[in-house]
Coordinates of C-alpha atoms and ligand atoms in Angstrom, one line a residue:
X19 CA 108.0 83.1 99.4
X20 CA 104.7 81.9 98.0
X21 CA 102.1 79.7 99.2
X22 CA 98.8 78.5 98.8
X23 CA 96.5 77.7 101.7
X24 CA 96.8 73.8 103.2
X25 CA 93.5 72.2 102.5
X26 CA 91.4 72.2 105.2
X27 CA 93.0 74.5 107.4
X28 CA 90.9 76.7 109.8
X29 CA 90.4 79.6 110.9
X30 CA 88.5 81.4 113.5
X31 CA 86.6 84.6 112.5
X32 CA 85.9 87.0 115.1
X33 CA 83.8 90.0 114.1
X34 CA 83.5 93.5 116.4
X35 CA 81.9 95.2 113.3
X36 CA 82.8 98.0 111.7
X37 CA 81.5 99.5 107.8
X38 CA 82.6 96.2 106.8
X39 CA 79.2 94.8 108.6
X40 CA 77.3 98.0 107.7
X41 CA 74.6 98.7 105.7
X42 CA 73.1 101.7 104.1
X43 CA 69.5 102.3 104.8
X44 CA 68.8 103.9 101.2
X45 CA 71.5 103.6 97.8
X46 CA 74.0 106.4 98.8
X47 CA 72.2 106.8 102.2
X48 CA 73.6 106.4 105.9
X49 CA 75.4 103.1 106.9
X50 CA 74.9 101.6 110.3
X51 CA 75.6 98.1 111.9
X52 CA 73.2 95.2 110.2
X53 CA 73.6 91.7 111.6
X54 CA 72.7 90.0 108.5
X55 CA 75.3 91.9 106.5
X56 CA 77.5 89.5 108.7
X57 CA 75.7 86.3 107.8
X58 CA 75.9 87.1 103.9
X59 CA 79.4 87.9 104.0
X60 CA 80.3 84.1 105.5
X61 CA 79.7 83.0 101.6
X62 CA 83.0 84.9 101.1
X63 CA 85.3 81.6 101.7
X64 CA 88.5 80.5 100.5
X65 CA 88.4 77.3 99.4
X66 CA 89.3 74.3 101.8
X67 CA 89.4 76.3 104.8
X68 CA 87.2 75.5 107.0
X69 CA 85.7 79.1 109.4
X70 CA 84.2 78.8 112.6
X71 CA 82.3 82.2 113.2
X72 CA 81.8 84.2 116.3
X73 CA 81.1 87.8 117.4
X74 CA 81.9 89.6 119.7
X75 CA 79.9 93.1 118.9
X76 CA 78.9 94.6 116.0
X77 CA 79.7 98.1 116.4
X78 CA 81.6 101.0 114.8
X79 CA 85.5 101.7 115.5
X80 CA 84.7 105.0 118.0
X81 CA 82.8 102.0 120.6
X82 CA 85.1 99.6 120.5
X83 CA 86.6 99.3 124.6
X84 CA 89.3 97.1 126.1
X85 CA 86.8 94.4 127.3
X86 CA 86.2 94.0 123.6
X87 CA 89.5 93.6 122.7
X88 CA 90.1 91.3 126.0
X89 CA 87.4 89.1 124.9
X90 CA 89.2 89.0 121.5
X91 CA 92.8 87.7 122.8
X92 CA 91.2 85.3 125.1
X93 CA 88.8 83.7 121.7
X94 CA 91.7 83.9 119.9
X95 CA 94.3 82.4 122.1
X96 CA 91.5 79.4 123.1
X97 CA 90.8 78.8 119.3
X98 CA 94.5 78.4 118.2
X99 CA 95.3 76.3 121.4
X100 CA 92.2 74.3 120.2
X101 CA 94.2 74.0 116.8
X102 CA 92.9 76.7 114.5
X103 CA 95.6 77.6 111.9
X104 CA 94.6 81.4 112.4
X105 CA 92.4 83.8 113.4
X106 CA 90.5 86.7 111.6
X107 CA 89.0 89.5 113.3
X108 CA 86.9 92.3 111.7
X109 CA 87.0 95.8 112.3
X110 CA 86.1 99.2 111.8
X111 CA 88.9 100.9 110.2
X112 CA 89.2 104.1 111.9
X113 CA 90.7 102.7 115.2
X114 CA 91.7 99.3 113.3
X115 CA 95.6 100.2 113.7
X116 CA 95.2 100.9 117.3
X117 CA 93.2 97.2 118.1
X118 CA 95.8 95.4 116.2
X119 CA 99.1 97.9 117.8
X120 CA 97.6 96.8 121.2
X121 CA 97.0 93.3 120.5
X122 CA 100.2 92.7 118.7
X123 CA 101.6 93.7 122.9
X124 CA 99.4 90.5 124.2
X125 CA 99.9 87.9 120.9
X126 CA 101.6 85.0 122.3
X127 CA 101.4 82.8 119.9
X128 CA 102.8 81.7 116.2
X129 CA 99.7 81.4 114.5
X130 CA 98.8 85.0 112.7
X131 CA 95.7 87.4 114.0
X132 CA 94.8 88.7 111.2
X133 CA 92.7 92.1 111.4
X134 CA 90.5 93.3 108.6
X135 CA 87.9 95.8 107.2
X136 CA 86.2 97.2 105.0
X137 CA 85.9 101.0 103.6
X138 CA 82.6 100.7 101.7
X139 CA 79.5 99.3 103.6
X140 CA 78.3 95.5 102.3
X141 CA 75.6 97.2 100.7
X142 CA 76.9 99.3 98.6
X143 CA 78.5 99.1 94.7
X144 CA 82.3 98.2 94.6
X145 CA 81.7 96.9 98.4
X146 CA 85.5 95.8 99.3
X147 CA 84.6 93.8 102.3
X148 CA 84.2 90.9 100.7
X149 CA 87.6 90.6 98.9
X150 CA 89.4 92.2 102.4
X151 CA 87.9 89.2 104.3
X152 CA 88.5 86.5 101.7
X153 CA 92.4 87.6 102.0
X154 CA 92.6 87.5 105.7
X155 CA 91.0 84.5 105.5
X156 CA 93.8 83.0 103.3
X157 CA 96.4 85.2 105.2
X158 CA 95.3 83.7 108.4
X159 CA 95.1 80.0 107.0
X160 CA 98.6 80.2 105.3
X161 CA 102.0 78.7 106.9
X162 CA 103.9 81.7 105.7
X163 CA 102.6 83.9 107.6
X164 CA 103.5 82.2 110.8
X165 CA 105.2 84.5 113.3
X166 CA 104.2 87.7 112.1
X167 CA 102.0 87.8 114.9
X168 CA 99.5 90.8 114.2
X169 CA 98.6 91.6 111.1
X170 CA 96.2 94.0 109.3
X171 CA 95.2 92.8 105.7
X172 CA 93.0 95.3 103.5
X173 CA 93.0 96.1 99.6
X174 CA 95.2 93.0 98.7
X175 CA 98.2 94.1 101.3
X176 CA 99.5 92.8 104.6
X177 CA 100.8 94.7 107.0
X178 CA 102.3 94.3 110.6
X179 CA 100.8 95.6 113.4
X180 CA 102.9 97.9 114.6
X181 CA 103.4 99.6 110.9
X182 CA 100.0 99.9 109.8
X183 CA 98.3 103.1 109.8
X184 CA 95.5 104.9 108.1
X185 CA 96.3 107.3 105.5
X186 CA 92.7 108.1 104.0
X187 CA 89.4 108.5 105.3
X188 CA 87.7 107.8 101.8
X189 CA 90.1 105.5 99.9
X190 CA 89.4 101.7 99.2
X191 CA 93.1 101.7 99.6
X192 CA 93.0 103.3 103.0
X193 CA 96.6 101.7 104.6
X194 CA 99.8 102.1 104.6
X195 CA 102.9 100.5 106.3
X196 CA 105.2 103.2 108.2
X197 CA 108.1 103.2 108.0
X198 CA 108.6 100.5 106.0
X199 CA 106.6 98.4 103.1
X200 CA 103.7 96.0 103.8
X201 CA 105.2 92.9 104.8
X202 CA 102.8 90.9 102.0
X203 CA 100.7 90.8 99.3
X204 CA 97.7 88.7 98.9
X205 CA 95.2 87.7 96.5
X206 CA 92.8 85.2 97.3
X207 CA 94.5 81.9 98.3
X208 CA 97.4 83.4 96.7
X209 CA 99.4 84.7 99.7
X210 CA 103.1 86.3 99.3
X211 CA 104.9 87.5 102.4
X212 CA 107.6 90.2 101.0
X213 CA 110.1 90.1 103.8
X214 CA 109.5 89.2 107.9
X215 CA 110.2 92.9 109.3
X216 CA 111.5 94.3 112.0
X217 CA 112.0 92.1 115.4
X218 CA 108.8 92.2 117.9
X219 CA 108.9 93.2 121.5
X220 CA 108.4 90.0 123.1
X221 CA 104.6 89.9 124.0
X222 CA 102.8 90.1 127.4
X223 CA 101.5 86.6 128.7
X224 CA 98.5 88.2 131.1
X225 CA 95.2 89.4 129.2
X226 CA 94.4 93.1 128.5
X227 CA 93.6 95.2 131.4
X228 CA 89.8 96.1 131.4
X229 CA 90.8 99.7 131.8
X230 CA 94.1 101.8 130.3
X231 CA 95.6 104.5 132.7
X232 CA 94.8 107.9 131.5
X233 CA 97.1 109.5 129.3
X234 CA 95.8 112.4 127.3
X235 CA 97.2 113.1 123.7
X236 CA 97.6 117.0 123.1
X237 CA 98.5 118.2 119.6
X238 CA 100.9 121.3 119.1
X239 CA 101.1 123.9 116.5
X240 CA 101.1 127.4 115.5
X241 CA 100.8 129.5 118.2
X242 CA 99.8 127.1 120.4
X243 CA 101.5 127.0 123.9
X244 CA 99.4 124.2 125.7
X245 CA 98.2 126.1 128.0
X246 CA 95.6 123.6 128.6
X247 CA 98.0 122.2 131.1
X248 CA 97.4 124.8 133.4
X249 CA 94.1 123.8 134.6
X250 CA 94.9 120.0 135.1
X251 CA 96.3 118.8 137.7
X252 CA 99.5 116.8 138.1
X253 CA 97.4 113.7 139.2
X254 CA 94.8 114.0 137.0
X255 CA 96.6 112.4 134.2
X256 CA 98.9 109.0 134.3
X257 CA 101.0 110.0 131.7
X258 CA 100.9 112.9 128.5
X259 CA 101.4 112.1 124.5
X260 CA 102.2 115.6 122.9
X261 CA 101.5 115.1 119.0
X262 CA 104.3 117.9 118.2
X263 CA 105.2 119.2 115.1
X264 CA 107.7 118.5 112.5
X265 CA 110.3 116.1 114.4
X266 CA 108.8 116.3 117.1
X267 CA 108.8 119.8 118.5
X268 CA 106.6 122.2 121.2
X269 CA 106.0 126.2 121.2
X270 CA 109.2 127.3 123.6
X271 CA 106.5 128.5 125.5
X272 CA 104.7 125.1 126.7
X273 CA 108.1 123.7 127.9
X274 CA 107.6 124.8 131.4
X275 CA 104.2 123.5 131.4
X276 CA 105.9 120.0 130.0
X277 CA 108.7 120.1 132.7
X278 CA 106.1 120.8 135.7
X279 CA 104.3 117.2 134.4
X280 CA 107.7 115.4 134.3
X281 CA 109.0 117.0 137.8
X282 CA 105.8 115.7 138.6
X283 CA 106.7 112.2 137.9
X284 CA 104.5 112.4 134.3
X285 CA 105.7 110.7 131.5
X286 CA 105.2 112.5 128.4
X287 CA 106.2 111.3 125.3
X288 CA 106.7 112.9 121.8
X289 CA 105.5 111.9 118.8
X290 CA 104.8 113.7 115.7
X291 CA 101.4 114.7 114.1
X292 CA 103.1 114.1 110.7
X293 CA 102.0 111.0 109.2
X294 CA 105.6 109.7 107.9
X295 CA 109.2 109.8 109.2
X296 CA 109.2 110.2 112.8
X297 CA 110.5 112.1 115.5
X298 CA 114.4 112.8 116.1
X299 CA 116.4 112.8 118.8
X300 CA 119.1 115.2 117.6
X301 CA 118.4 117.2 114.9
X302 CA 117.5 120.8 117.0
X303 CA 118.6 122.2 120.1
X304 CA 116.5 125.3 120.7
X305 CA 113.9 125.8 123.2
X306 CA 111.2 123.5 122.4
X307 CA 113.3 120.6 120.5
X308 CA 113.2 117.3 120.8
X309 CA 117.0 118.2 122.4
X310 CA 115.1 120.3 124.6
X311 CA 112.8 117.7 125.5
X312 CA 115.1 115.1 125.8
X313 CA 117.0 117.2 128.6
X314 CA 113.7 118.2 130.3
X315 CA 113.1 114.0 130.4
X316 CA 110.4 113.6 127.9
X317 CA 110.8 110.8 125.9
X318 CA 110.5 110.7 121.8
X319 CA 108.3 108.1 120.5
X320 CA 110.5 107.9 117.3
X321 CA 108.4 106.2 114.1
X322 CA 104.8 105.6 116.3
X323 CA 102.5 107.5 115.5
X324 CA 100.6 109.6 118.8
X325 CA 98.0 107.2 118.6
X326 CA 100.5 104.3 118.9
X327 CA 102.6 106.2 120.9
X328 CA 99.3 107.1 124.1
X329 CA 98.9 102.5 123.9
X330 CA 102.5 101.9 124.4
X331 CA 102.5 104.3 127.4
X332 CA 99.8 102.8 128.9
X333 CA 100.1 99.4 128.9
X334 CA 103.7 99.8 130.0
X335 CA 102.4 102.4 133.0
X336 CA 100.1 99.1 133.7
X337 CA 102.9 97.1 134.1
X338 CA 104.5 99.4 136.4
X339 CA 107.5 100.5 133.8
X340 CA 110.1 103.0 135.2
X341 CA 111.2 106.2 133.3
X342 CA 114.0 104.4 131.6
X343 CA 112.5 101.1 130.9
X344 CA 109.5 103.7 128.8
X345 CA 112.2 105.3 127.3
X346 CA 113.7 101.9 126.1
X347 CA 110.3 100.5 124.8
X348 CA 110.1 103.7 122.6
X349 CA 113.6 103.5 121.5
X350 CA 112.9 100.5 120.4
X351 CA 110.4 101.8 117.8
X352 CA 112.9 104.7 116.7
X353 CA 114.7 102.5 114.0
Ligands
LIG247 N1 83.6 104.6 110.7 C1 83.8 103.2 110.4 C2 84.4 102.5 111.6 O1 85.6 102.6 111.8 C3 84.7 103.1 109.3 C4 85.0 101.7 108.8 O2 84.8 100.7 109.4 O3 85.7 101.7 107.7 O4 83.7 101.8 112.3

């Protein structure tokens, strides 16, 4: 499916910052937040759309917090309902998968929110900001990409929401869709989607919270027994996200640890800290596997990543979700 964008569609840019509004204070020097790299970067239009410009902060990924993102869904929901075609929103991209994973929970509406960024600050040779916000401009502003719901657009691709995920902290081409392909291609106006994805949870109609439940992510691996777990108390967390290894596996050691959370009335869930292919849920049976998990009552967070995985828990602790209605959201990520 190809299109072009409708003449004078529009679209509302939203801009949290991020390199993609940095500059660097010498040629090769350090990058920080500069308003005016925002200003300049507004010449950067498609043609016949018409963008209506607003920010919300300028800072880096590591500062964004929920009343930033809240103030996001609310623009972007009173901007489409005022009859913008789409919105963009820029972004740092080291926590850009994790804005647009928790958005994608609230987006209630069929125009796209497109999420962009940039690796290289505005200032600097090769800057890719320019050409990552000109596509999400188009992406935002075409018809085809219409109930998609969240997307992230950078180096020429599109990706959903809930597949996109950082896979360098140095390349232009920094994204990847897991497990699948990105769901478009796009080059300037030019704007291809591929194929429509996967179904999506049907989203939330309230607004973010203004603060997530606390749910700790804990990484396992050689040798490493979690021990950590001994000095917190039971109600010190809301729920646990173990980043295991391989499939999703724990030392045999840390599952007592695990089971105290869960007779506790913890979640925890399982992802993997492998960047591609998920967890299982029957693959191993010995101590420590996600078989072993499964009968302890942990739940596997199948193809999100831990990341992913510690949002999903906590929006569905905020809405109050039992044990099995967790373990259903997560299964619904495992295929
Ligand atoms: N550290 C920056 C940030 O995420 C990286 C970027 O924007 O690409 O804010």
């Amino acid at each position: 499916m190809t299109s072009s964008s409708a003449p004078s569609a529009a679209v509302t840019l939203l801009t949290l910052g991020g390199t993609i509004f940095m500059t660097q204070d010498a040629p090769g020097g350090h990058a920080a937040p500069d308003d005016d790299a925002a200003a300049r970067l507004m010449g950067t239009l498609v043609d016949g759309v018409v963008l209506t410009p607003h920010e919300i902060a300028n800072v880096s990924s590591s500062d964004v917090r929920q009343h930033h993102l809240r103030a996001v869904l609310e623009r972007a929901r009173r901007a489409v309902d005022e009859g913008a075609d789409g919105v963009v929103l820029t972004h740092g991209t080291d926590t850009l998968e994790e804005s647009a994973f928790l958005l994608q929970r609230f987006w209630d509406r069929e125009a796209p929110l497109v999420v962009t960024g940039a690796m290289r600050p505005a200032s600097a040779p090769g800057a890719d900001g320019p050409a990552n916000l000109r596509d999400a401009v188009a992406v935002a502003a075409s018809p085809t990409a219409r109930g998609l719901g969240v997307l992230a657009v950078v180096d020429g691709q599109v990706h959903l929401a809930d597949q996109v995920t950082k896979t360098s902290s140095r390349a232009i081409s920094a994204f990847a869709s897991e497990p699948s392909s990105p769901v478009g291609m796009v080059d300037g106006a030019d704007v291809r989607v591929l194929h429509r994805g996967p179904g999506r949870d049907a989203p939330r109609p309230g607004t973010l919270p203004d603060h997530l439940p606390r749910v700790p992510t804990l990484m396992a691996g050689l040798d490493d027994d979690l021990d950590l777990l001994d000095h917190l108390p039971a109600d010190a967390i809301a729920g646990l996200v173990i980043a295991g290894v391989g499939m999703g596996h724990v030392s045999p050691a840390a599952m007592p640890r695990l089971r105290r959370l869960l007779r506790a009335g913890v979640p925890v869930v399982v992802a993997t800290r492998i960047g591609s292919g998920g967890t299982s849920t029957h693959h191993y049976a010995y101590p420590g596997s996600e078989v072993d998990l499964l009968d302890a009552g942990a739940t596997m967070a199948g193809f999100l990543p831990p990341a992913k995985a510690r949002l999903l828990l906590q929006v569905l602790l905020t809405d109050g979700a039992t044990r099995e209605e967790i373990r259903e959201a997560f299964a619904a990520h495992a295929s």
